[in-house]
Coordinates of C-alpha atoms and ligand atoms in Angstrom, one line a residue:
M1009 CA -1.0 -30.3 1.6
D1010 CA -0.5 -31.3 -2.0
V1011 CA 0.3 -29.1 -4.8
T1012 CA -2.8 -28.1 -6.6
H1013 CA -1.4 -24.9 -8.6
P1014 CA 2.0 -25.9 -9.8
D1015 CA 3.9 -23.1 -11.1
G1016 CA 6.9 -23.2 -13.2
K1017 CA 7.0 -24.5 -16.8
V1018 CA 4.8 -27.4 -16.3
D1019 CA 5.8 -28.3 -19.8
A1020 CA 8.6 -26.4 -21.8
V1021 CA 6.7 -26.8 -24.8
S1022 CA 3.4 -25.6 -23.5
E1023 CA 1.4 -22.8 -25.3
V1024 CA 1.5 -20.8 -22.0
S1025 CA 5.4 -21.4 -21.5
K1026 CA 5.9 -20.3 -25.3
T1027 CA 3.8 -17.2 -24.7
L1028 CA 5.7 -16.3 -21.6
D1029 CA 9.1 -16.9 -23.3
R1030 CA 8.1 -14.4 -26.0
F1031 CA 7.0 -11.9 -23.4
N1032 CA 10.3 -12.3 -21.4
N1033 CA 12.3 -11.7 -24.6
A1034 CA 11.0 -8.5 -25.1
T1035 CA 10.7 -7.0 -21.4
L1036 CA 13.0 -5.6 -19.2
A1037 CA 13.5 -7.9 -16.2
T1038 CA 13.0 -5.7 -13.1
Y1039 CA 10.9 -8.3 -11.6
S1040 CA 11.1 -12.1 -11.0
R1041 CA 7.9 -13.5 -11.7
P1042 CA 6.6 -17.1 -11.4
A1043 CA 5.5 -18.6 -14.7
V1044 CA 1.6 -17.9 -14.0
L1045 CA -0.3 -15.8 -16.7
L1046 CA -3.1 -13.8 -15.3
T1047 CA -6.0 -13.0 -17.5
R1048 CA -8.9 -11.9 -15.2
G1049 CA -10.2 -11.5 -11.7
K1050 CA -13.7 -11.3 -10.0
G1051 CA -13.7 -10.2 -6.4
L1052 CA -10.9 -11.8 -4.6
D1053 CA -10.4 -14.2 -7.1
L1054 CA -7.7 -14.4 -9.8
F1055 CA -7.7 -16.5 -12.8
A1056 CA -4.6 -17.8 -14.7
K1057 CA -4.7 -19.2 -18.2
I1058 CA -3.3 -22.9 -18.5
D1059 CA -2.8 -25.1 -21.2
E1060 CA -6.0 -27.4 -22.0
K1061 CA -3.9 -30.7 -21.4
D1062 CA -2.9 -29.4 -17.9
A1063 CA -6.6 -29.0 -16.9
T1064 CA -7.6 -31.3 -14.0
S1065 CA -10.7 -31.4 -11.7
S1066 CA -9.3 -28.4 -9.7
T1067 CA -9.2 -26.2 -13.0
S1068 CA -12.2 -24.5 -14.8
S1069 CA -12.5 -23.0 -18.1
Q1070 CA -14.2 -19.8 -19.5
E1071 CA -15.0 -19.2 -23.1
G1072 CA -13.1 -22.3 -24.0
V1073 CA -9.8 -21.1 -22.1
A1074 CA -8.7 -23.5 -19.4
E1075 CA -7.8 -21.5 -16.3
R1076 CA -6.7 -22.1 -12.7
Q1077 CA -8.2 -20.0 -9.8
Y1078 CA -6.5 -18.1 -7.1
L1079 CA -7.7 -16.5 -3.9
D1080 CA -5.9 -13.1 -3.9
F1081 CA -4.7 -12.0 -0.3
S1082 CA -2.3 -9.3 -2.0
S1083 CA -5.0 -7.3 -3.7
G1084 CA -2.3 -6.2 -6.1
I1085 CA -0.3 -5.0 -3.4
A1086 CA -3.0 -3.4 -1.3
V1087 CA -4.6 -1.7 -4.3
N1088 CA -7.8 -3.4 -5.2
S1089 CA -9.7 -2.6 -2.1
L1090 CA -13.0 -3.2 -3.8
G1091 CA -11.9 -6.3 -5.4
H1092 CA -11.1 -7.3 -9.0
A1093 CA -13.4 -6.3 -11.8
D1094 CA -15.9 -4.4 -9.9
G1095 CA -19.0 -4.1 -12.1
Q1096 CA -19.9 -0.4 -11.1
I1097 CA -16.3 0.7 -11.5
A1098 CA -16.3 -0.9 -15.1
D1099 CA -19.6 0.9 -15.9
I1100 CA -18.3 4.2 -14.8
A1101 CA -15.0 3.7 -16.6
Y1102 CA -16.9 2.6 -19.9
E1103 CA -19.1 5.7 -19.6
Q1104 CA -16.4 8.2 -19.0
A1105 CA -14.0 6.6 -21.5
N1106 CA -16.9 7.2 -24.1
R1107 CA -17.2 10.8 -22.9
L1108 CA -13.9 12.2 -21.8
V1109 CA -10.7 10.5 -21.0
H1110 CA -7.9 13.4 -21.0
S1111 CA -8.2 17.3 -21.6
S1112 CA -4.9 18.3 -19.9
N1113 CA -4.5 20.3 -16.8
L1114 CA -4.7 23.7 -18.6
F1115 CA -8.6 23.4 -18.3
H1116 CA -10.9 22.4 -15.6
N1117 CA -12.8 19.1 -16.1
E1118 CA -15.9 17.8 -14.3
W1119 CA -14.2 15.3 -12.0
S1120 CA -10.8 16.4 -10.7
G1121 CA -12.5 19.3 -8.6
E1122 CA -15.2 16.9 -7.6
L1123 CA -12.9 14.2 -6.4
A1124 CA -10.8 17.0 -4.2
D1125 CA -14.0 18.4 -3.0
R1126 CA -15.1 14.9 -1.9
M1127 CA -11.7 13.9 -0.2
V1128 CA -11.8 17.3 2.0
S1129 CA -15.1 16.8 3.0
L1130 CA -14.6 13.2 4.0
T1131 CA -11.5 14.3 5.9
F1132 CA -13.5 16.7 7.8
E1133 CA -16.2 14.1 8.5
H1134 CA -13.7 11.5 9.4
G1135 CA -11.0 13.2 11.0
G1136 CA -7.4 14.0 9.8
L1137 CA -4.9 16.8 8.9
G1138 CA -5.3 18.4 12.3
V1139 CA -9.2 18.3 12.3
E1140 CA -11.0 16.2 14.9
K1141 CA -13.6 14.1 13.3
G1142 CA -17.0 16.1 12.5
T1143 CA -15.9 19.2 13.9
K1144 CA -15.5 21.6 11.1
N1145 CA -15.8 22.0 7.4
D1146 CA -14.3 24.8 5.8
N1147 CA -11.7 25.8 3.0
S1148 CA -8.6 24.7 4.9
L1149 CA -7.5 21.8 3.2
K1150 CA -6.3 21.2 -0.4
V1151 CA -5.5 18.4 -2.7
F1152 CA -2.8 17.9 -5.6
L1153 CA -3.6 15.0 -8.1
A1154 CA -0.8 12.8 -9.3
N1155 CA -0.6 9.3 -11.0
S1156 CA 1.3 7.2 -8.4
G1157 CA 2.6 6.8 -4.9
T1158 CA 6.2 7.7 -5.6
E1159 CA 5.0 10.8 -7.7
A1160 CA 2.8 11.7 -4.6
N1161 CA 5.9 11.7 -2.4
E1162 CA 7.8 13.6 -4.9
A1163 CA 5.3 16.2 -4.9
A1164 CA 5.2 16.3 -1.2
L1165 CA 9.1 16.7 -0.9
K1166 CA 8.9 19.6 -3.3
F1167 CA 6.2 21.2 -1.3
A1168 CA 8.2 20.5 1.9
R1169 CA 11.3 22.2 0.5
K1170 CA 9.4 25.3 -0.9
Y1171 CA 7.4 25.8 2.3
A1172 CA 10.8 25.8 4.3
M1173 CA 12.1 28.2 1.5
N1174 CA 9.5 30.8 2.6
T1175 CA 9.5 30.3 6.4
A1176 CA 13.4 29.8 6.9
K1177 CA 15.0 32.3 9.1
T1178 CA 18.3 31.1 7.8
G1179 CA 19.7 31.9 4.2
P1180 CA 17.9 30.8 1.0
G1181 CA 18.1 27.1 0.4
E1182 CA 19.6 26.4 3.9
K1183 CA 16.5 24.9 5.4
S1184 CA 16.3 21.8 2.8
G1185 CA 16.8 19.0 4.9
L1186 CA 14.6 15.9 4.6
V1187 CA 14.2 13.1 7.2
S1188 CA 12.7 9.6 6.8
F1189 CA 13.4 6.3 8.8
N1190 CA 14.9 3.0 8.8
N1191 CA 12.6 0.3 7.0
A1192 CA 10.9 3.2 5.3
F1193 CA 9.6 2.5 1.7
H1194 CA 8.6 5.5 -0.3
G1195 CA 9.1 4.8 -3.9
R1196 CA 11.5 4.5 -6.5
T1197 CA 11.8 8.0 -8.3
M1198 CA 15.0 9.8 -7.3
G1199 CA 13.5 11.8 -4.4
A1200 CA 11.4 9.3 -2.9
L1201 CA 14.1 6.8 -3.5
S1202 CA 16.6 9.2 -1.5
M1203 CA 14.1 8.9 1.6
T1204 CA 14.0 4.9 1.1
P1205 CA 17.1 3.8 3.2
N1206 CA 17.5 0.4 1.7
P1207 CA 20.8 -0.2 0.2
K1208 CA 19.4 -2.7 -2.2
Y1209 CA 17.3 -0.2 -3.7
Q1210 CA 19.6 3.0 -3.2
A1211 CA 23.3 1.8 -3.9
P1212 CA 23.1 1.2 -7.8
F1213 CA 21.7 4.8 -8.4
A1214 CA 24.1 7.0 -6.2
P1215 CA 24.4 9.8 -5.8
L1216 CA 20.8 10.5 -4.5
I1217 CA 19.4 13.9 -3.6
G1218 CA 21.2 15.6 -0.9
N1219 CA 20.5 16.6 2.7
V1220 CA 18.5 13.4 3.7
K1221 CA 18.8 12.1 7.3
T1222 CA 17.7 8.7 8.3
G1223 CA 16.2 8.4 11.9
T1224 CA 15.3 5.4 13.9
Y1225 CA 11.5 4.3 13.8
N1226 CA 9.5 4.6 16.9
S1227 CA 12.8 6.0 18.7
I1228 CA 12.2 9.3 20.5
E1229 CA 15.5 9.8 22.0
D1230 CA 17.3 11.1 19.0
I1231 CA 14.5 13.2 17.5
N1232 CA 16.0 16.6 18.7
T1233 CA 19.4 16.2 16.8
L1234 CA 17.8 14.3 13.9
I1235 CA 15.3 17.2 13.2
D1236 CA 16.6 20.6 13.6
D1237 CA 16.5 24.3 12.1
K1238 CA 17.6 23.2 8.7
T1239 CA 15.0 20.4 8.3
A1240 CA 12.4 21.0 5.7
G1241 CA 10.3 18.0 6.1
V1242 CA 10.0 14.6 7.8
L1243 CA 8.3 11.7 5.8
V1244 CA 7.0 8.7 7.9
E1245 CA 4.7 5.9 7.3
P1246 CA 2.2 5.5 10.5
V1247 CA 2.2 1.8 9.8
Q1248 CA 5.5 0.6 7.7
G1249 CA 4.3 -1.6 4.8
E1250 CA 6.9 -3.0 2.5
G1251 CA 9.5 -2.6 5.6
G1252 CA 7.7 -5.5 7.4
I1253 CA 4.2 -4.1 8.9
F1254 CA 5.5 -2.2 11.8
P1255 CA 3.1 0.3 13.4
A1256 CA 4.5 3.9 14.7
S1257 CA 3.6 4.4 18.2
L1258 CA 1.5 7.3 19.2
E1259 CA 4.3 9.0 21.3
F1260 CA 6.8 8.6 18.3
L1261 CA 4.4 10.4 16.1
R1262 CA 3.5 13.0 18.8
A1263 CA 7.2 13.5 19.2
L1264 CA 7.6 14.1 15.6
R1265 CA 4.7 16.4 15.5
R1266 CA 6.0 18.6 18.5
R1267 CA 9.6 18.9 17.1
C1268 CA 8.2 19.7 13.7
D1269 CA 6.4 22.7 15.0
E1270 CA 9.5 23.7 17.2
V1271 CA 11.8 24.0 14.1
G1272 CA 9.0 24.8 11.5
A1273 CA 9.4 21.5 9.3
L1274 CA 6.5 20.0 7.7
L1275 CA 5.4 16.6 9.2
M1276 CA 4.4 14.5 6.3
F1277 CA 2.5 10.9 6.5
D1278 CA 3.0 8.6 3.7
E1279 CA -0.4 6.6 3.7
I1280 CA 0.1 5.2 0.2
Q1281 CA -0.3 1.6 1.7
C1282 CA -1.9 2.2 5.1
G1283 CA -4.5 4.8 4.2
L1284 CA -7.9 4.8 2.6
M1285 CA -9.6 2.4 5.0
R1286 CA -7.1 -0.3 5.0
T1287 CA -6.1 0.1 8.7
G1288 CA -9.9 0.9 9.6
T1289 CA -10.1 4.5 9.3
L1290 CA -10.2 6.9 6.5
W1291 CA -6.6 7.9 7.1
C1292 CA -4.7 5.7 9.0
H1293 CA -4.1 8.9 11.6
S1294 CA -7.8 9.7 11.6
A1295 CA -8.2 8.0 14.9
L1296 CA -5.2 9.7 16.5
P1297 CA -5.4 12.8 18.7
T1298 CA -4.8 15.8 16.5
D1299 CA -1.3 16.5 18.3
A1300 CA -0.2 13.6 16.3
H1301 CA -1.5 14.8 13.0
P1302 CA 0.5 15.6 9.7
D1303 CA 0.8 18.7 7.5
L1304 CA 0.1 16.5 4.7
V1305 CA -0.6 13.1 3.7
T1306 CA 0.3 11.2 0.5
M1307 CA -1.9 8.5 -0.8
A1308 CA -2.3 6.3 -4.3
K1309 CA -2.9 2.5 -4.3
P1310 CA -6.4 2.0 -3.6
L1311 CA -7.7 5.4 -4.5
A1312 CA -9.0 4.5 -7.9
N1313 CA -9.1 0.6 -7.3
G1314 CA -6.4 -0.2 -9.8
F1315 CA -6.4 2.8 -12.1
P1316 CA -3.1 4.8 -11.7
I1317 CA -3.4 7.7 -9.3
G1318 CA -1.7 9.4 -6.5
A1319 CA -2.4 12.4 -4.3
V1320 CA -1.3 14.6 -1.8
L1321 CA -4.0 16.3 0.8
M1322 CA -2.4 19.2 2.7
R1323 CA -3.4 21.8 5.1
Q1324 CA -3.8 25.5 3.9
K1325 CA -0.5 26.5 5.3
V1326 CA 1.4 24.0 2.8
A1327 CA -1.0 25.4 0.0
D1328 CA -0.1 28.9 0.7
A1329 CA 3.5 28.3 -0.2
I1330 CA 2.6 26.8 -3.7
T1331 CA 2.0 29.1 -6.4
V1332 CA 1.0 28.7 -10.0
G1333 CA 3.6 27.0 -12.1
D1334 CA 5.6 25.5 -8.8
H1335 CA 4.4 21.8 -10.0
G1336 CA 2.6 19.9 -12.6
T1337 CA 1.8 16.7 -14.3
T1338 CA 0.2 15.9 -17.7
F1339 CA -2.1 12.8 -16.5
G1340 CA -2.7 13.8 -12.9
G1341 CA -6.3 14.8 -12.2
G1342 CA -7.6 13.6 -15.6
P1343 CA -11.4 13.1 -15.8
L1344 CA -11.3 9.3 -16.1
T1345 CA -9.2 8.6 -13.1
S1346 CA -10.8 11.3 -11.0
R1347 CA -14.3 10.0 -11.8
I1348 CA -13.5 6.4 -10.7
A1349 CA -11.7 7.6 -7.4
H1350 CA -14.5 9.9 -6.7
H1351 CA -16.7 6.7 -6.7
V1352 CA -14.1 4.6 -4.8
L1353 CA -14.0 7.3 -2.0
G1354 CA -17.7 6.9 -1.5
R1355 CA -17.5 3.4 -1.5
L1356 CA -14.8 2.9 0.9
T1357 CA -16.6 4.9 3.4
E1358 CA -19.7 3.1 3.5
P1359 CA -20.5 1.8 6.8
T1360 CA -21.2 -1.7 5.6
L1361 CA -17.6 -1.8 4.2
L1362 CA -16.2 -1.1 7.6
N1363 CA -18.2 -3.6 9.4
G1364 CA -17.1 -6.3 7.1
L1365 CA -13.6 -5.1 7.3
Q1366 CA -13.5 -5.1 11.1
E1367 CA -14.9 -8.8 11.4
S1368 CA -12.5 -10.1 8.8
S1369 CA -9.6 -8.5 10.5
Q1370 CA -10.5 -9.9 13.9
L1371 CA -11.0 -13.3 12.2
L1372 CA -7.6 -13.0 10.6
F1373 CA -5.9 -11.9 13.6
N1374 CA -7.5 -14.8 15.6
R1375 CA -6.2 -17.4 13.0
L1376 CA -2.9 -16.3 12.6
T1377 CA -2.5 -16.0 16.5
Q1378 CA -3.6 -19.6 16.7
M1379 CA -1.1 -20.4 13.9
R1380 CA 1.7 -18.7 16.0
Q1381 CA 0.9 -21.2 18.9
H1382 CA 0.5 -24.2 16.7
F1383 CA 3.9 -23.4 14.9
P1384 CA 6.2 -21.7 17.7
D1385 CA 9.3 -23.4 15.9
L1386 CA 8.5 -21.3 12.8
I1387 CA 6.8 -18.2 13.5
A1388 CA 8.7 -15.5 15.5
H1389 CA 7.0 -13.7 18.3
D1390 CA 9.3 -11.1 19.9
E1391 CA 7.6 -8.1 21.4
S1392 CA 10.9 -6.4 22.4
S1393 CA 12.1 -6.1 18.6
G1394 CA 8.6 -5.2 17.5
K1395 CA 8.4 -8.4 15.6
H1396 CA 5.3 -9.9 17.5
S1397 CA 3.2 -11.9 15.1
P1398 CA 0.5 -11.0 13.9
R1399 CA 1.1 -7.4 13.9
G1400 CA -0.5 -4.5 11.9
K1401 CA -4.0 -2.9 11.7
G1402 CA -7.1 -3.6 10.0
L1403 CA -6.2 -5.6 6.9
L1404 CA -2.6 -4.7 6.6
V1405 CA -1.1 -7.6 8.9
G1406 CA 2.1 -9.2 9.1
M1407 CA 3.5 -12.4 10.5
S1408 CA 7.3 -13.0 10.8
L1409 CA 9.1 -16.3 10.4
K1410 CA 12.1 -17.1 12.5
E1411 CA 14.1 -18.2 9.4
P1412 CA 13.9 -15.2 7.1
S1413 CA 14.2 -17.6 4.1
H1414 CA 11.0 -19.3 5.2
A1415 CA 8.9 -16.2 4.1
G1416 CA 9.7 -16.8 0.5
R1417 CA 9.0 -20.4 0.7
V1418 CA 5.7 -20.1 2.4
L1419 CA 4.8 -17.6 -0.4
K1420 CA 5.4 -20.1 -3.1
L1421 CA 3.9 -23.1 -1.1
A1422 CA 0.6 -21.0 -0.7
R1423 CA 0.7 -20.1 -4.4
E1424 CA 1.0 -23.7 -5.5
R1425 CA -2.1 -24.2 -3.5
G1426 CA -4.1 -21.5 -4.8
L1427 CA -3.3 -18.4 -2.4
I1428 CA -1.4 -15.2 -3.3
I1429 CA 0.1 -13.7 -0.5
L1430 CA 3.0 -11.2 0.0
S1431 CA 6.2 -10.8 1.9
A1432 CA 7.4 -7.6 3.8
G1433 CA 10.7 -6.8 5.3
S1434 CA 13.3 -9.5 5.8
D1435 CA 11.2 -12.3 7.1
A1436 CA 7.4 -11.4 7.2
L1437 CA 4.3 -12.7 5.5
R1438 CA 2.0 -10.0 4.7
F1439 CA -1.7 -10.3 4.3
T1440 CA -3.5 -7.3 2.4
P1441 CA -6.7 -8.6 1.0
S1442 CA -9.4 -6.6 -0.6
L1443 CA -11.6 -4.7 2.1
I1444 CA -14.6 -6.7 0.9
V1445 CA -13.1 -9.9 2.1
N1446 CA -15.6 -12.4 3.9
S1447 CA -15.2 -14.6 6.7
E1448 CA -15.2 -17.8 4.4
Q1449 CA -12.3 -16.3 2.3
V1450 CA -10.2 -15.3 5.4
N1451 CA -10.8 -19.1 6.8
K1452 CA -9.9 -20.6 3.4
A1453 CA -6.7 -18.5 3.0
C1454 CA -5.5 -19.5 6.6
D1455 CA -6.4 -23.2 6.1
I1456 CA -3.9 -23.1 3.3
V1457 CA -1.4 -20.9 5.2
E1458 CA -1.7 -23.6 8.0
S1459 CA -1.2 -26.6 5.2
C1460 CA 2.0 -24.6 4.1
L1461 CA 3.4 -24.5 7.4
L1462 CA 2.7 -28.1 8.0
V1463 CA 4.7 -28.8 4.7
L1464 CA 7.4 -26.5 5.9
Q1465 CA 7.6 -28.1 9.3
R1466 CA 8.3 -31.6 7.3
E1467 CA 10.9 -30.0 5.0
V1468 CA 12.6 -28.7 8.0
A1469 CA 12.6 -31.9 9.8
E1470 CA 13.8 -33.9 6.7
G1471 CA 16.6 -31.2 6.4
K1472 CA 15.6 -29.9 3.0
Ligands
LIG2599 C1 4.1 3.3 1.7 C2 4.4 3.4 0.2 N1 5.0 4.7 -0.3 C3 5.1 4.8 -1.7 C4 4.7 3.7 -2.4 C5 5.2 3.8 -4.0 O1 4.0 3.8 -4.7 P1 4.1 3.5 -6.4 O2 4.6 2.1 -6.4 O3 2.6 3.9 -6.9 O4 5.2 4.6 -7.0 C6 4.8 2.4 -1.9 C7 4.4 1.2 -2.7 O5 4.5 0.3 -2.5 C8 4.4 2.3 -0.6 O6 4.0 1.1 0.0

């Protein structure tokens, strides 16, 4: 229960503090960060530099630099699915960086097409985009490569409007409506931000793009008025991540699919956080019946295990609406990132990874369920509001605390005991470890969270 990894300025004149002050003096403060200076990682471990004089028995040293070790259950916000500093990825990056990093999209390179081809083949193998697992393999899917999640969504929104322009029975530009849902997070650029109905993110930047409506997630009643003849596209996360780890119901996704077909709108799944094996299948929707599948899916985070990338995978009817010059990017589809993503896709779909992931997920759910039973005063469990704890799928797992401010408190208590976790929504702890996490690491993380809940319980009793 004791603090082993104190953050904050242990000593105002320490070398690390001086370095962080210098960095902060020159860096735009868009994030509030603890005074922890990360230097390297390996697997699920992250290492922070500390001053020699702050070294204790729980700290180590590498090449003469004292360091403190953390167990990372955030994987860089659901990015490093294969862990930190993966040796094979490092070798590929080195080899390709010595060969060709960038050549522009004015020419073909050896890897962007290879990546698209693998993504399409794997989708046929695993199911998705209207195709049942293993039933066909033709030329009916297409990939657009970008550099981040928000950019992938930005491309998707443009594709939806272009598709609608071609298919609208109304006048030009009239079928331009876009729909997203409460608690959604789709990114920070103007289009994606317009689809992210969180006043904290949107208010300072109004006016946003027009013709955007917000529906109620998992509510079927209002779908017919929400989505109409003027709707170009509907963007939804099959499991909401930032918003608080809320899975969509099958009935909701089916109803969206049906209504989009009725009015000729594109159904778009944002799987930037929940796709690419995080929830146990290639696409989060791979396991769903095809009448709940989207017309396109956006992805990013783990696709190149930390190298910046984003992508849109779409059905042919969407691709048919897009012509040369409609959209573009300088860096998207570059040979370095594409080659890494091609490798990562192969590794993510190895059966051994899935077996380990399922085992770890089961253990994590079991341990968190026990915790909920041990700490009913702290942990929320309300089926009716969707806030049952734990919730989520695979290794995208959330657990709500009764008092919203406790989520941030537990995060800090955990970090000060060597565990990095995230929050989500207004009150949830979020667990998104690398997909290579093992049972020992799950148990260690849960032991630490349990200690933090004991500390919190004591603080509450003492009225702190
Ligand atoms: C579901 C979802 N969509 C979009 C984004 C934005 O991705 P990026 O930060 O790469 O722009 C995120 C990032 O957290 C996300 O979780």
